[in-house]
Short mmCIF file of C-alpha atoms in Angstrom, two decimals:
data_model
loop_
_atom_site.label_atom_id
_atom_site.label_comp_id
_atom_site.label_asym_id
_atom_site.label_seq_id
_atom_site.Cartn_x
_atom_site.Cartn_y
_atom_site.Cartn_z
CA MET A 21 18.30 20.77 12.01
CA ALA A 22 20.43 23.78 12.08
CA ASP A 23 20.73 26.02 8.80
CA PHE A 24 18.55 23.66 6.70
CA ASN A 25 16.10 24.98 4.19
CA VAL A 26 13.01 23.86 3.10
CA LEU A 27 14.24 20.96 0.54
CA ASP A 28 16.61 19.72 3.49
CA TYR A 29 13.23 19.50 5.60
CA PHE A 30 11.60 18.09 2.28
CA PHE A 31 14.44 15.19 1.92
CA TRP A 32 13.84 14.30 5.66
CA LEU A 33 9.68 13.93 5.13
CA LEU A 34 11.48 11.29 2.93
CA LEU A 35 13.36 9.29 4.98
CA LEU A 36 11.16 9.33 7.47
CA ILE A 37 7.98 8.01 5.08
CA ALA A 38 10.69 5.14 4.47
CA PHE A 39 11.67 4.37 8.09
CA VAL A 40 7.37 3.74 8.47
CA MET A 41 6.83 1.80 5.67
CA GLU A 42 10.41 -0.38 7.40
CA ILE A 43 8.90 -0.56 10.43
CA TRP A 44 5.38 -1.73 9.21
CA ALA A 45 7.60 -4.75 7.35
CA LEU A 46 9.00 -5.88 10.40
CA VAL A 47 5.55 -5.85 12.73
CA ASP A 48 4.07 -7.35 9.74
CA ALA A 49 6.74 -10.58 9.33
CA LEU A 50 7.00 -10.98 12.88
CA THR A 51 2.83 -11.87 13.41
CA VAL A 52 3.55 -14.34 10.08
CA PRO A 53 3.67 -18.18 11.04
CA GLN A 54 7.47 -19.23 10.53
CA GLY A 55 5.63 -22.28 8.21
CA ALA A 56 3.91 -19.37 5.94
CA PHE A 57 6.57 -18.44 3.71
CA ALA A 58 7.23 -22.26 2.77
CA ALA A 59 4.29 -22.66 1.86
CA ALA A 60 4.04 -19.53 -0.26
CA SER A 61 7.15 -20.60 -1.39
CA LYS A 62 9.01 -17.15 -0.50
CA GLN A 63 12.26 -17.31 1.51
CA SER A 64 12.54 -17.90 5.35
CA LYS A 65 10.56 -15.97 7.96
CA LYS A 66 14.47 -15.81 9.63
CA LEU A 67 15.74 -14.25 6.11
CA TRP A 68 13.55 -11.97 5.84
CA MET A 69 13.82 -10.90 9.98
CA ILE A 70 17.58 -10.28 8.78
CA ILE A 71 16.19 -8.57 6.31
CA LEU A 72 14.31 -6.27 7.23
CA ILE A 73 16.03 -5.76 10.70
CA VAL A 74 18.55 -4.52 9.31
CA ALA A 75 16.18 -2.04 6.95
CA THR A 76 14.96 -0.52 9.94
CA VAL A 77 18.31 -0.06 11.20
CA LEU A 78 19.73 1.91 8.13
CA GLY A 79 16.01 3.61 8.30
CA LEU A 80 16.23 4.92 12.17
CA ALA A 81 20.00 5.84 11.46
CA HIS A 82 19.05 7.39 8.59
CA VAL A 83 16.45 9.86 10.06
CA ALA A 84 18.30 10.77 12.80
CA ALA A 85 21.38 11.37 11.14
CA PRO A 86 19.74 14.72 10.14
CA ALA A 87 20.06 15.87 14.14
CA TYR A 88 23.57 15.96 13.58
CA GLY A 89 24.17 17.84 11.07
CA ILE A 90 23.98 15.80 8.28
CA ARG A 91 22.02 16.39 5.31
CA PRO A 92 19.08 14.62 3.91
CA ILE A 93 20.02 15.06 0.21
CA GLY A 94 23.12 13.54 0.79
CA LEU A 95 21.42 10.57 2.99
CA LEU A 96 19.37 9.94 -0.26
CA LEU A 97 21.75 9.86 -2.87
CA GLY A 98 23.93 7.10 -1.01
CA ILE A 99 22.87 2.93 -1.88
CA LEU A 100 22.17 2.12 1.74
CA PRO A 101 18.29 4.02 2.53
CA VAL A 102 17.86 3.02 -0.73
CA ALA A 103 18.60 -0.72 -0.75
CA ALA A 104 16.69 -0.54 2.77
CA PHE A 105 13.25 1.24 1.13
CA ILE A 106 13.01 -1.31 -1.34
CA ALA A 107 13.74 -4.38 1.13
CA ALA A 108 11.02 -3.23 2.86
CA ALA A 109 9.19 -2.73 -0.31
CA VAL A 110 9.87 -6.26 -1.52
CA TYR A 111 7.85 -7.51 1.23
CA LEU A 112 4.84 -5.18 1.15
CA ALA A 113 4.03 -5.91 -2.27
CA ASP A 114 5.68 -9.48 -2.68
CA VAL A 115 5.60 -11.45 0.40
CA ARG A 116 3.31 -9.99 2.64
CA PRO A 117 0.85 -10.80 -0.08
CA ALA A 118 1.78 -14.02 -0.47
CA VAL A 119 1.80 -14.79 3.10
CA ALA A 120 -1.71 -13.36 3.96
CA PRO A 121 -3.59 -16.46 3.85
CA TYR A 122 -1.59 -18.06 6.43
CA LYS A 123 -2.02 -15.49 9.26
CA LYS A 124 -3.66 -16.24 11.97
CA ARG A 125 -7.29 -14.20 12.66
CA ASN A 126 -9.60 -13.61 15.64
CA GLY A 127 -6.96 -13.73 17.80
CA GLY A 128 -5.47 -17.03 17.32
CA ARG A 129 -9.31 -18.64 17.75
CA GLY A 130 -11.08 -20.60 15.67
CA GLY A 131 -11.97 -19.50 11.91
CA SER A 132 -15.58 -20.43 11.37
CA SER A 133 -17.96 -17.19 12.09
CA GLY A 134 -21.47 -17.48 11.16
CA PRO A 135 -23.85 -14.50 10.27
CA TYR A 136 -23.76 -13.14 13.80
CA GLY A 137 -20.22 -13.68 15.52
CA PRO A 138 -18.23 -17.15 16.40
CA TRP A 139 -20.09 -20.12 16.53
#
């Protein structure tokens, strides 16, 4: 990152934060059973996985681009990093809460739990 000013580092930090959100959304979607999406009346897991993988790859490309001399402000003004961020944000704000009740808890063990642990 040669000849970048403080504002360029700030915009790169925004790209990095968006990339972390995209990773978070992808990892969370991987842990949700396939039937949870249909039960919650959301798009299929396969579609969400495609969307989130593409978003994460775009996020990685945009975070790494300043290392090749591309200024971060130019990247943030494009539609692709914004679309990738929005895809992850929609998953985290809408889909994740809807499918959360269907996620496996306790490492796949039974869900019954007493006051001192599982029975």
